[in-house]
Amino acid sequence: MMRTRLWARRLFVLVLLAGAGLWAADYIRHHPEDMPWTALDLRDPVGVFTGEKLAALTGDGAHCRRLLEDADIAYRALPAREAGDQCGYRDGVSLIAGSGIAYRPGAAALSCPVAAALAIWERESIQPAAMRHFGQPVVAIDHLGTFACRRVNGSATGRWSEHATADAIDIAAFELADGSRVSVVEDWSGGEPGSAFLAEIRDSACGLFATVLSPDYNRAHADHFHLDQAERGSFGRSLCR
């Protein structure tokens, strides 16, 4: 009798393990974006490792541009630019308003990994959040700059900014379809619905960019979101403040 119970328990455990294995295999098949070893596809939903995969595109401009094309993300490739030993870019692109969102000033030079992350951010976060909070889409994004040959905080010494390689963008405001404007400096603490919209899209950016800095970080970022794809090596080493 005891032996029968023991075998019954073992069989029950084996059935549970088999079921768990089948569930895991099915999950992996339908959610490749959540697996660290699967290839990045910009058409997939944002997954656990999407941000790290985007940052890992740095230095492989040809592959990054193929991903943009596969996802029907409109862009224009920019010629390589050299601006001293520490400044310049080889994988620069500018996004074309294929999704309906224009960037102002236009033709902003962006590293391809930043452009790829922005395109996903627009589709998966900005537009859904705008529809929830305002009932209308965003049609334009105002930025304060992308490429700039300078060090962090504009200092004369210290490490070079991600802007020095067009690997960063500073987002200042969003224009809605009716012409109204939601700006970081005016609406971050300005009450609903602007503050809720900005907080929501800031939080979602943390899953797509290696660095996200907002007014919560320091006074230097009171009027913009700083987004970049700084290389930090291993998975999970993002900076979101």
Coordinates of N, CA and C in Angstrom, one line a residue:
M1 N 0.8 -1.2 0.0 CA 0.0 0.0 0.0 C 0.9 1.3 0.0
M2 N 1.9 1.3 0.9 CA 2.8 2.4 0.9 C 3.5 2.6 -0.4
R3 N 3.9 1.4 -1.0 CA 4.7 1.5 -2.3 C 3.8 2.1 -3.3
T4 N 2.5 1.7 -3.3 CA 1.5 2.3 -4.3 C 1.4 3.8 -4.1
R5 N 1.3 4.2 -2.9 CA 1.2 5.7 -2.6 C 2.4 6.4 -3.1
L6 N 3.6 5.8 -2.9 CA 4.9 6.4 -3.3 C 4.9 6.6 -4.8
W7 N 4.6 5.5 -5.5 CA 4.5 5.6 -7.0 C 3.5 6.6 -7.5
A8 N 2.4 6.7 -6.8 CA 1.4 7.7 -7.1 C 1.9 9.1 -7.0
R9 N 2.6 9.3 -5.9 CA 3.2 10.7 -5.6 C 4.2 11.0 -6.7
R10 N 5.0 10.0 -7.0 CA 6.1 10.3 -8.0 C 5.4 10.6 -9.4
L11 N 4.4 9.8 -9.7 CA 3.7 10.0 -11.0 C 3.1 11.4 -11.0
F12 N 2.5 11.8 -9.9 CA 1.9 13.1 -9.8 C 2.9 14.2 -10.0
V13 N 4.1 14.1 -9.4 CA 5.2 15.1 -9.6 C 5.6 15.1 -11.0
L14 N 5.8 13.9 -11.7 CA 6.2 13.9 -13.1 C 5.2 14.5 -14.0
V15 N 3.9 14.3 -13.7 CA 2.8 15.0 -14.5 C 2.9 16.5 -14.3
L16 N 3.2 17.0 -13.1 CA 3.3 18.4 -12.8 C 4.5 19.0 -13.6
L17 N 5.6 18.3 -13.5 CA 6.8 18.7 -14.2 C 6.6 18.8 -15.7
A18 N 6.0 17.7 -16.2 CA 5.7 17.7 -17.7 C 4.8 18.9 -18.1
G19 N 3.8 19.1 -17.3 CA 2.9 20.2 -17.6 C 3.6 21.6 -17.5
A20 N 4.4 21.7 -16.5 CA 5.2 22.9 -16.4 C 6.1 23.1 -17.6
G21 N 6.7 22.0 -18.1 CA 7.6 22.1 -19.2 C 6.8 22.5 -20.5
L22 N 5.7 21.9 -20.7 CA 4.8 22.2 -21.8 C 4.4 23.7 -21.8
W23 N 4.0 24.1 -20.6 CA 3.6 25.6 -20.4 C 4.8 26.5 -20.7
A24 N 6.0 26.1 -20.2 CA 7.2 27.0 -20.5 C 7.5 27.0 -22.0
A25 N 7.4 25.9 -22.6 CA 7.7 25.8 -24.1 C 6.7 26.7 -24.9
D26 N 5.5 26.6 -24.5 CA 4.4 27.4 -25.2 C 4.6 28.9 -24.9
Y27 N 5.0 29.2 -23.7 CA 5.2 30.6 -23.4 C 6.4 31.2 -24.2
I28 N 7.5 30.4 -24.2 CA 8.7 30.9 -25.0 C 8.3 31.1 -26.4
R29 N 7.5 30.1 -27.0 CA 7.2 30.2 -28.4 C 6.3 31.5 -28.7
H30 N 5.5 31.8 -27.8 CA 4.6 33.0 -28.0 C 5.1 34.3 -27.4
H31 N 6.1 34.2 -26.6 CA 6.7 35.5 -26.0 C 8.2 35.5 -26.2
P32 N 8.7 35.5 -27.4 CA 10.2 35.5 -27.6 C 10.8 36.8 -27.0
E33 N 10.0 37.9 -26.9 CA 10.6 39.1 -26.4 C 11.0 39.1 -25.0
D34 N 10.5 38.0 -24.2 CA 10.9 37.9 -22.8 C 12.1 37.0 -22.6
M35 N 12.7 36.5 -23.7 CA 13.8 35.6 -23.5 C 15.1 36.3 -23.9
P36 N 16.2 36.1 -23.1 CA 17.4 36.8 -23.4 C 18.1 36.3 -24.6
W37 N 17.9 35.1 -25.1 CA 18.6 34.5 -26.2 C 17.9 34.7 -27.5
T38 N 16.7 35.2 -27.6 CA 16.0 35.3 -28.9 C 16.4 36.6 -29.6
A39 N 16.3 36.5 -30.9 CA 16.7 37.7 -31.7 C 15.7 38.8 -31.5
L40 N 16.2 40.1 -31.6 CA 15.3 41.2 -31.4 C 14.5 41.4 -32.7
D41 N 13.2 41.7 -32.5 CA 12.3 42.0 -33.6 C 11.5 43.2 -33.1
L42 N 11.7 44.4 -33.8 CA 11.1 45.6 -33.4 C 9.5 45.6 -33.5
R43 N 9.0 44.6 -34.1 CA 7.5 44.4 -34.2 C 6.9 43.8 -33.0
D44 N 7.8 43.1 -32.2 CA 7.3 42.4 -31.0 C 6.9 43.4 -29.9
P45 N 6.0 43.0 -29.0 CA 5.7 43.8 -27.8 C 7.0 44.0 -27.0
V46 N 7.0 45.0 -26.1 CA 8.2 45.2 -25.3 C 8.3 44.0 -24.2
G47 N 9.4 43.4 -24.2 CA 9.7 42.3 -23.2 C 10.7 42.6 -22.2
V48 N 11.0 41.7 -21.4 CA 11.9 41.8 -20.2 C 13.3 42.3 -20.7
F49 N 13.7 41.8 -21.9 CA 15.1 42.0 -22.3 C 15.1 42.9 -23.5
T50 N 14.0 43.6 -23.9 CA 14.0 44.4 -25.1 C 15.0 45.6 -25.0
G51 N 15.1 46.2 -23.8 CA 16.0 47.3 -23.7 C 17.5 46.9 -23.9
E52 N 17.8 45.8 -23.3 CA 19.2 45.3 -23.4 C 19.5 45.0 -24.8
K53 N 18.6 44.4 -25.5 CA 18.8 44.0 -26.9 C 19.0 45.2 -27.8
L54 N 18.2 46.3 -27.5 CA 18.3 47.5 -28.2 C 19.7 48.1 -28.0
A55 N 20.1 48.2 -26.8 CA 21.5 48.8 -26.5 C 22.6 48.0 -27.1
A56 N 22.4 46.7 -27.2 CA 23.4 45.8 -27.8 C 23.6 46.0 -29.3
L57 N 22.7 46.8 -30.0 CA 22.8 47.1 -31.4 C 23.9 48.1 -31.7
T58 N 24.4 48.7 -30.6 CA 25.5 49.7 -30.8 C 26.7 49.1 -31.5
G59 N 27.1 49.7 -32.6 CA 28.3 49.2 -33.3 C 27.9 48.3 -34.5
D60 N 26.6 48.0 -34.6 CA 26.2 47.2 -35.7 C 25.1 47.9 -36.5
G61 N 25.5 49.0 -37.1 CA 24.5 49.8 -37.8 C 23.7 49.1 -38.9
A62 N 24.4 48.2 -39.7 CA 23.7 47.5 -40.8 C 22.6 46.6 -40.2
H63 N 22.9 45.9 -39.2 CA 21.9 45.0 -38.6 C 20.7 45.9 -38.0
C64 N 21.0 47.0 -37.4 CA 20.0 47.8 -36.8 C 19.1 48.4 -37.9
R65 N 19.7 48.8 -39.0 CA 18.9 49.4 -40.1 C 18.0 48.3 -40.7
R66 N 18.5 47.1 -40.8 CA 17.6 46.0 -41.3 C 16.4 45.8 -40.4
L67 N 16.6 45.9 -39.1 CA 15.5 45.7 -38.1 C 14.5 46.8 -38.4
L68 N 14.9 48.1 -38.6 CA 14.0 49.1 -38.9 C 13.2 48.8 -40.1
E69 N 13.9 48.4 -41.2 CA 13.2 48.1 -42.4 C 12.2 46.9 -42.3
D70 N 12.6 45.9 -41.6 CA 11.7 44.7 -41.4 C 10.5 45.1 -40.6
A71 N 10.6 46.1 -39.7 CA 9.4 46.6 -39.0 C 8.7 47.8 -39.7
D72 N 9.1 48.1 -40.9 CA 8.5 49.2 -41.7 C 8.5 50.5 -40.9
I73 N 9.7 50.7 -40.3 CA 9.9 52.0 -39.6 C 10.7 52.9 -40.6
A74 N 10.0 54.0 -40.9 CA 10.6 54.9 -41.9 C 11.8 55.7 -41.4
Y75 N 12.9 55.7 -42.1 CA 14.1 56.4 -41.6 C 14.9 56.8 -42.8
R76 N 15.9 57.7 -42.6 CA 16.9 58.1 -43.6 C 18.2 57.9 -43.0
A77 N 19.1 57.1 -43.7 CA 20.4 56.9 -43.2 C 21.3 58.2 -43.4
L78 N 22.1 58.5 -42.4 CA 22.9 59.7 -42.5 C 24.4 59.3 -42.8
P79 N 25.1 60.2 -43.5 CA 26.5 59.9 -43.7 C 27.3 59.9 -42.4
A80 N 28.3 59.2 -42.3 CA 29.2 59.1 -41.1 C 29.7 60.5 -40.9
R81 N 29.9 60.8 -39.6 CA 30.4 62.1 -39.2 C 31.6 62.0 -38.2
E82 N 32.7 62.7 -38.5 CA 33.8 62.7 -37.5 C 33.9 64.1 -37.0
A83 N 34.0 64.2 -35.7 CA 34.2 65.5 -35.0 C 35.2 65.4 -33.9
G84 N 36.4 65.0 -34.2 CA 37.4 64.8 -33.2 C 37.5 63.4 -32.7
D85 N 38.5 63.1 -31.8 CA 38.8 61.8 -31.4 C 37.6 61.1 -30.6
Q86 N 36.8 61.9 -29.9 CA 35.7 61.4 -29.1 C 34.3 61.6 -29.6
C87 N 34.2 62.3 -30.7 CA 32.9 62.7 -31.2 C 32.6 62.3 -32.6
G88 N 31.4 62.0 -32.9 CA 31.0 61.6 -34.2 C 30.1 60.3 -34.2
Y89 N 29.7 59.9 -35.4 CA 28.9 58.7 -35.4 C 29.0 58.0 -36.8
R90 N 28.8 56.7 -36.9 CA 28.9 56.0 -38.1 C 27.5 55.3 -38.5
D91 N 26.6 55.3 -37.5 CA 25.3 54.6 -37.7 C 24.2 55.5 -37.5
G92 N 24.4 56.8 -37.9 CA 23.4 57.8 -37.7 C 22.2 57.6 -38.7
V93 N 21.0 57.9 -38.2 CA 19.8 57.9 -38.9 C 18.9 59.0 -38.4
S94 N 17.9 59.4 -39.2 CA 16.9 60.3 -38.8 C 15.5 59.6 -39.1
L95 N 14.6 59.7 -38.1 CA 13.3 59.1 -38.3 C 12.4 60.0 -39.1
I96 N 11.7 59.3 -40.0 CA 10.7 60.0 -40.9 C 9.3 59.7 -40.2
A97 N 8.5 60.7 -40.3 CA 7.2 60.6 -39.5 C 6.2 59.6 -40.1
G98 N 6.7 58.3 -40.2 CA 5.8 57.3 -40.8 C 4.7 57.0 -39.8
S99 N 4.9 57.1 -38.5 CA 3.9 56.8 -37.5 C 3.0 58.0 -37.3
G100 N 3.2 59.1 -37.9 CA 2.5 60.3 -37.7 C 3.1 61.3 -36.7
I101 N 4.2 60.9 -36.1 CA 4.9 61.7 -35.1 C 6.1 62.3 -35.8
A102 N 6.2 63.7 -35.8 CA 7.3 64.4 -36.4 C 8.2 64.8 -35.2
Y103 N 9.5 64.9 -35.5 CA 10.5 65.5 -34.5 C 10.9 66.9 -34.9
R104 N 10.9 67.8 -33.9 CA 11.2 69.2 -34.1 C 12.4 69.6 -33.2
P105 N 13.4 70.2 -33.7 CA 13.7 70.4 -35.1 C 13.9 69.1 -35.9
G106 N 13.6 69.2 -37.1 CA 13.6 68.0 -38.0 C 14.9 67.4 -38.3
A107 N 14.9 66.2 -38.9 CA 16.2 65.6 -39.3 C 17.2 65.4 -38.2
A108 N 16.7 65.1 -37.0 CA 17.6 64.9 -35.9 C 18.5 63.7 -36.1
A109 N 19.8 63.9 -35.9 CA 20.8 62.8 -36.1 C 20.8 61.9 -34.8
L110 N 20.4 60.7 -35.0 CA 20.3 59.7 -33.9 C 21.1 58.5 -34.3
S111 N 21.8 57.9 -33.3 CA 22.3 56.6 -33.5 C 21.2 55.6 -33.8
C112 N 21.4 54.6 -34.5 CA 20.3 53.7 -34.9 C 19.6 53.0 -33.7
P113 N 20.4 52.6 -32.7 CA 19.7 52.0 -31.5 C 18.8 52.9 -30.8
V114 N 19.1 54.2 -30.7 CA 18.2 55.2 -30.1 C 17.0 55.4 -31.0
A115 N 17.1 55.5 -32.3 CA 16.0 55.6 -33.2 C 15.1 54.4 -33.1
A116 N 15.6 53.2 -33.0 CA 14.8 52.0 -32.9 C 14.0 52.0 -31.6
A117 N 14.6 52.4 -30.5 CA 13.9 52.5 -29.2 C 12.8 53.6 -29.3
L118 N 13.1 54.7 -29.9 CA 12.1 55.7 -30.0 C 10.9 55.2 -30.8
A119 N 11.1 54.5 -31.9 CA 10.0 54.0 -32.7 C 9.1 53.1 -31.9
I120 N 9.7 52.2 -31.1 CA 8.9 51.3 -30.2 C 8.2 52.1 -29.2
W121 N 8.9 53.1 -28.6 CA 8.3 53.9 -27.5 C 7.1 54.7 -28.0
E122 N 7.2 55.2 -29.3 CA 6.0 55.9 -29.9 C 4.8 54.9 -30.0
R123 N 5.1 53.7 -30.5 CA 4.0 52.8 -30.8 C 3.4 52.1 -29.5
E124 N 4.3 51.7 -28.6 CA 3.9 50.9 -27.5 C 3.5 51.7 -26.3
S125 N 3.9 53.0 -26.2 CA 3.7 53.8 -25.0 C 3.1 55.1 -25.3
I126 N 3.8 55.9 -26.1 CA 3.3 57.3 -26.2 C 1.9 57.4 -26.8
Q127 N 1.7 56.8 -27.9 CA 0.3 56.9 -28.5 C -0.8 56.3 -27.7
P128 N -0.6 55.0 -27.2 CA -1.6 54.5 -26.3 C -1.9 55.4 -25.1
A129 N -0.8 55.9 -24.5 CA -1.0 56.8 -23.3 C -1.7 58.1 -23.7
A130 N -1.4 58.6 -24.8 CA -2.0 59.9 -25.2 C -3.5 59.6 -25.5
M131 N -3.9 58.5 -26.0 CA -5.3 58.2 -26.3 C -6.0 58.0 -24.9
R132 N -5.4 57.4 -24.0 CA -6.0 57.2 -22.7 C -6.2 58.5 -21.9
H133 N -5.2 59.3 -21.9 CA -5.2 60.6 -21.1 C -5.9 61.7 -21.8
F134 N -5.8 61.8 -23.2 CA -6.2 63.0 -23.9 C -7.3 62.7 -24.9
G135 N -7.4 61.4 -25.3 CA -8.4 61.0 -26.3 C -7.9 61.4 -27.7
Q136 N -6.7 61.6 -27.9 CA -6.1 62.0 -29.2 C -4.6 61.7 -29.3
P137 N -4.1 61.5 -30.5 CA -2.7 61.1 -30.6 C -1.7 62.3 -30.5
V138 N -0.5 61.9 -30.3 CA 0.6 62.9 -30.4 C 1.0 63.0 -31.8
V139 N 1.3 64.2 -32.3 CA 1.6 64.4 -33.7 C 3.1 64.9 -33.9
A140 N 3.6 65.4 -32.8 CA 5.0 66.0 -32.9 C 5.7 65.9 -31.5
I141 N 7.0 65.7 -31.6 CA 7.8 65.7 -30.4 C 8.9 66.8 -30.5
D142 N 9.0 67.7 -29.5 CA 10.0 68.7 -29.5 C 11.2 68.2 -28.7
H143 N 12.4 68.3 -29.3 CA 13.6 67.8 -28.5 C 14.6 69.0 -28.4
L144 N 15.5 68.9 -27.5 CA 16.5 69.9 -27.2 C 17.8 69.6 -27.8
G145 N 17.9 68.4 -28.5 CA 19.2 68.1 -29.2 C 19.5 66.6 -29.1
T146 N 20.3 66.2 -30.1 CA 20.7 64.8 -30.1 C 22.3 64.8 -30.2
F147 N 22.9 65.1 -31.3 CA 24.3 65.1 -31.4 C 24.9 66.4 -30.9
A148 N 25.9 66.3 -30.0 CA 26.6 67.5 -29.6 C 28.0 67.0 -29.0
C149 N 29.0 67.5 -29.6 CA 30.4 67.1 -29.1 C 30.7 67.8 -27.8
R150 N 30.3 67.2 -26.7 CA 30.6 67.7 -25.4 C 30.7 66.6 -24.4
R151 N 31.2 67.0 -23.2 CA 31.3 66.1 -22.1 C 30.0 66.3 -21.2
V152 N 29.8 65.4 -20.3 CA 28.6 65.4 -19.4 C 28.5 66.7 -18.7
N153 N 27.3 67.3 -18.7 CA 27.0 68.6 -18.1 C 27.7 69.7 -18.7
G154 N 28.3 69.5 -19.9 CA 29.0 70.6 -20.6 C 30.3 71.0 -19.9
S155 N 30.8 70.2 -19.1 CA 32.1 70.5 -18.3 C 33.3 70.4 -19.2
A156 N 34.4 70.9 -18.8 CA 35.6 70.9 -19.6 C 36.4 69.6 -19.4
T157 N 36.1 68.9 -18.3 CA 36.8 67.6 -18.0 C 35.7 66.6 -17.7
G158 N 36.2 65.3 -17.5 CA 35.3 64.3 -17.2 C 34.9 63.4 -18.4
R159 N 33.9 62.5 -18.2 CA 33.6 61.6 -19.3 C 32.7 62.3 -20.3
W160 N 32.8 61.7 -21.5 CA 32.1 62.3 -22.6 C 30.6 61.9 -22.6
S161 N 29.8 62.8 -23.0 CA 28.3 62.6 -23.0 C 28.0 61.6 -24.1
E162 N 26.9 60.9 -23.9 CA 26.3 60.0 -25.0 C 25.9 60.9 -26.2
H163 N 25.7 62.2 -26.0 CA 25.3 63.1 -27.1 C 26.5 63.2 -28.1
A164 N 27.7 63.0 -27.6 CA 28.9 63.1 -28.4 C 28.9 62.1 -29.6
T165 N 28.2 61.0 -29.4 CA 28.1 60.0 -30.5 C 26.6 59.9 -31.0
A166 N 25.8 60.9 -30.8 CA 24.4 60.8 -31.2 C 23.6 59.7 -30.6
D167 N 24.1 59.2 -29.5 CA 23.5 58.1 -28.8 C 22.5 58.5 -27.7
A168 N 22.0 59.8 -27.8 CA 21.1 60.3 -26.8 C 20.2 61.3 -27.4
I169 N 19.0 61.5 -26.8 CA 18.1 62.6 -27.2 C 17.5 63.2 -26.0
D170 N 17.3 64.5 -26.0 CA 16.6 65.2 -24.9 C 15.2 65.6 -25.3
I171 N 14.2 65.0 -24.7 CA 12.8 65.2 -25.1 C 12.2 66.3 -24.2
A172 N 11.6 67.4 -24.9 CA 11.1 68.5 -24.1 C 9.6 68.6 -24.0
A173 N 8.9 68.2 -25.1 CA 7.5 68.4 -25.2 C 6.8 67.5 -26.2
F174 N 5.5 67.4 -26.1 CA 4.7 66.6 -27.1 C 3.5 67.5 -27.5
E175 N 3.3 67.5 -28.8 CA 2.1 68.2 -29.4 C 1.0 67.2 -29.7
L176 N -0.2 67.5 -29.3 CA -1.3 66.7 -29.6 C -2.0 67.1 -30.9
A177 N -2.9 66.3 -31.4 CA -3.6 66.5 -32.7 C -4.3 67.8 -32.7
D178 N -4.9 68.3 -31.6 CA -5.6 69.5 -31.5 C -4.7 70.8 -31.4
G179 N -3.4 70.5 -31.4 CA -2.5 71.7 -31.3 C -2.0 72.0 -29.9
S180 N -2.6 71.4 -28.9 CA -2.2 71.6 -27.5 C -0.9 70.9 -27.2
R181 N -0.2 71.4 -26.2 CA 1.2 71.0 -26.0 C 1.4 70.5 -24.5
V182 N 2.0 69.4 -24.4 CA 2.4 68.9 -23.0 C 3.9 68.9 -22.9
S183 N 4.3 69.8 -22.0 CA 5.8 69.9 -21.9 C 6.3 69.4 -20.5
V184 N 7.5 69.0 -20.5 CA 8.1 68.5 -19.2 C 8.2 69.6 -18.2
V185 N 8.7 70.7 -18.6 CA 8.9 71.8 -17.6 C 7.6 72.3 -17.0
E186 N 6.5 72.3 -17.8 CA 5.2 72.9 -17.3 C 4.3 71.9 -16.7
D187 N 4.4 70.7 -17.2 CA 3.3 69.7 -16.9 C 3.8 68.5 -16.0
W188 N 5.1 68.4 -15.7 CA 5.6 67.3 -14.9 C 4.9 67.4 -13.5
S189 N 4.8 68.5 -13.0 CA 4.1 68.7 -11.7 C 2.9 69.6 -11.8
G190 N 2.3 69.6 -13.0 CA 1.2 70.5 -13.2 C -0.2 69.9 -13.0
G191 N -0.3 68.7 -12.6 CA -1.6 68.1 -12.4 C -2.1 67.3 -13.6
E192 N -3.2 66.6 -13.4 CA -3.7 65.7 -14.4 C -4.3 66.6 -15.6
P193 N -4.3 66.0 -16.8 CA -3.8 64.7 -17.1 C -2.3 64.7 -17.6
G194 N -1.8 65.9 -17.7 CA -0.4 66.0 -18.3 C 0.6 65.3 -17.4
S195 N 0.6 65.5 -16.1 CA 1.6 64.9 -15.2 C 1.5 63.3 -15.3
A196 N 0.3 62.8 -15.3 CA 0.1 61.3 -15.4 C 0.6 60.8 -16.7
F197 N 0.4 61.5 -17.8 CA 0.9 61.1 -19.1 C 2.4 61.0 -19.1
L198 N 3.0 62.1 -18.6 CA 4.5 62.2 -18.6 C 5.1 61.1 -17.7
A199 N 4.5 60.9 -16.6 CA 5.1 59.9 -15.7 C 4.9 58.5 -16.3
E200 N 3.8 58.2 -17.0 CA 3.6 56.9 -17.6 C 4.6 56.6 -18.7
I201 N 4.8 57.6 -19.6 CA 5.7 57.4 -20.7 C 7.2 57.4 -20.2
R202 N 7.5 58.2 -19.2 CA 8.8 58.1 -18.6 C 9.1 56.7 -18.0
D203 N 8.2 56.1 -17.3 CA 8.4 54.8 -16.7 C 8.6 53.8 -17.8
S204 N 7.8 53.9 -18.9 CA 7.9 52.9 -20.0 C 9.2 53.0 -20.7
A205 N 9.7 54.2 -20.8 CA 11.0 54.4 -21.5 C 12.1 53.6 -20.8
C206 N 12.0 53.4 -19.5 CA 13.0 52.6 -18.7 C 13.2 51.2 -19.2
G207 N 12.2 50.7 -19.9 CA 12.3 49.3 -20.5 C 12.9 49.3 -21.9
L208 N 13.2 50.5 -22.4 CA 13.7 50.6 -23.8 C 15.1 51.2 -23.9
F209 N 15.4 52.1 -23.0 CA 16.7 52.8 -23.1 C 17.6 52.4 -21.9
A210 N 18.9 52.5 -22.2 CA 19.9 52.2 -21.2 C 19.9 53.3 -20.0
T211 N 19.5 54.5 -20.4 CA 19.5 55.6 -19.4 C 18.3 56.4 -19.6
V212 N 17.5 56.7 -18.6 CA 16.4 57.6 -18.6 C 16.5 58.5 -17.4
L213 N 16.7 59.8 -17.7 CA 16.8 60.8 -16.6 C 15.6 61.8 -16.8
S214 N 15.0 62.2 -15.7 CA 13.8 63.0 -15.7 C 13.9 64.1 -14.7
P215 N 12.9 65.0 -14.5 CA 13.0 66.0 -13.4 C 13.1 65.4 -12.0
D216 N 12.8 64.1 -11.8 CA 13.0 63.5 -10.5 C 14.5 63.3 -10.2
Y217 N 15.3 63.3 -11.3 CA 16.7 63.1 -11.1 C 17.5 64.3 -10.5
N218 N 17.4 65.4 -11.2 CA 18.1 66.6 -10.7 C 17.5 67.8 -11.5
R219 N 18.0 69.0 -11.0 CA 17.4 70.3 -11.6 C 17.9 70.5 -13.0
A220 N 19.0 69.9 -13.4 CA 19.4 70.0 -14.8 C 18.5 69.3 -15.8
H221 N 17.6 68.4 -15.3 CA 16.7 67.7 -16.2 C 15.2 68.2 -15.9
A222 N 15.1 69.4 -15.3 CA 13.7 69.9 -15.0 C 12.9 70.1 -16.2
D223 N 13.5 70.3 -17.4 CA 12.7 70.7 -18.6 C 12.8 69.6 -19.7
H224 N 13.3 68.4 -19.4 CA 13.4 67.4 -20.4 C 13.6 66.0 -19.9
F225 N 13.4 65.0 -20.7 CA 13.8 63.6 -20.5 C 15.0 63.4 -21.3
H226 N 16.1 62.9 -20.6 CA 17.3 62.5 -21.3 C 17.2 61.0 -21.5
L227 N 17.3 60.5 -22.8 CA 17.2 59.1 -23.1 C 18.4 58.7 -23.9
D228 N 19.1 57.7 -23.5 CA 20.3 57.2 -24.3 C 20.4 55.7 -24.3
Q229 N 21.4 55.2 -25.1 CA 21.7 53.8 -25.2 C 23.1 53.6 -24.8
A230 N 23.5 54.1 -23.7 CA 24.9 53.9 -23.2 C 25.2 52.4 -23.0
E231 N 26.4 52.0 -23.5 CA 26.8 50.6 -23.3 C 27.3 50.4 -21.9
R232 N 26.7 49.4 -21.2 CA 27.1 49.1 -19.9 C 27.4 47.6 -19.7
G233 N 27.5 46.9 -20.8 CA 28.0 45.5 -20.7 C 26.8 44.6 -20.5
S234 N 26.7 44.0 -19.3 CA 25.8 42.9 -19.0 C 24.4 43.3 -19.0
F235 N 23.5 42.3 -19.1 CA 22.0 42.5 -19.1 C 21.6 43.1 -17.7
G236 N 20.7 44.0 -17.8 CA 20.0 44.5 -16.6 C 20.7 45.7 -15.9
R237 N 21.7 46.3 -16.6 CA 22.4 47.4 -15.9 C 21.9 48.7 -16.5
S238 N 20.7 49.0 -16.4 CA 20.1 50.2 -16.9 C 20.1 51.2 -15.8
L239 N 19.9 52.5 -16.1 CA 19.9 53.6 -15.2 C 18.6 54.4 -15.4
C240 N 17.7 54.3 -14.5 CA 16.4 55.0 -14.7 C 16.1 55.8 -13.5
R241 N 16.1 57.1 -13.6 CA 15.9 58.0 -12.5 C 14.9 59.2 -12.9

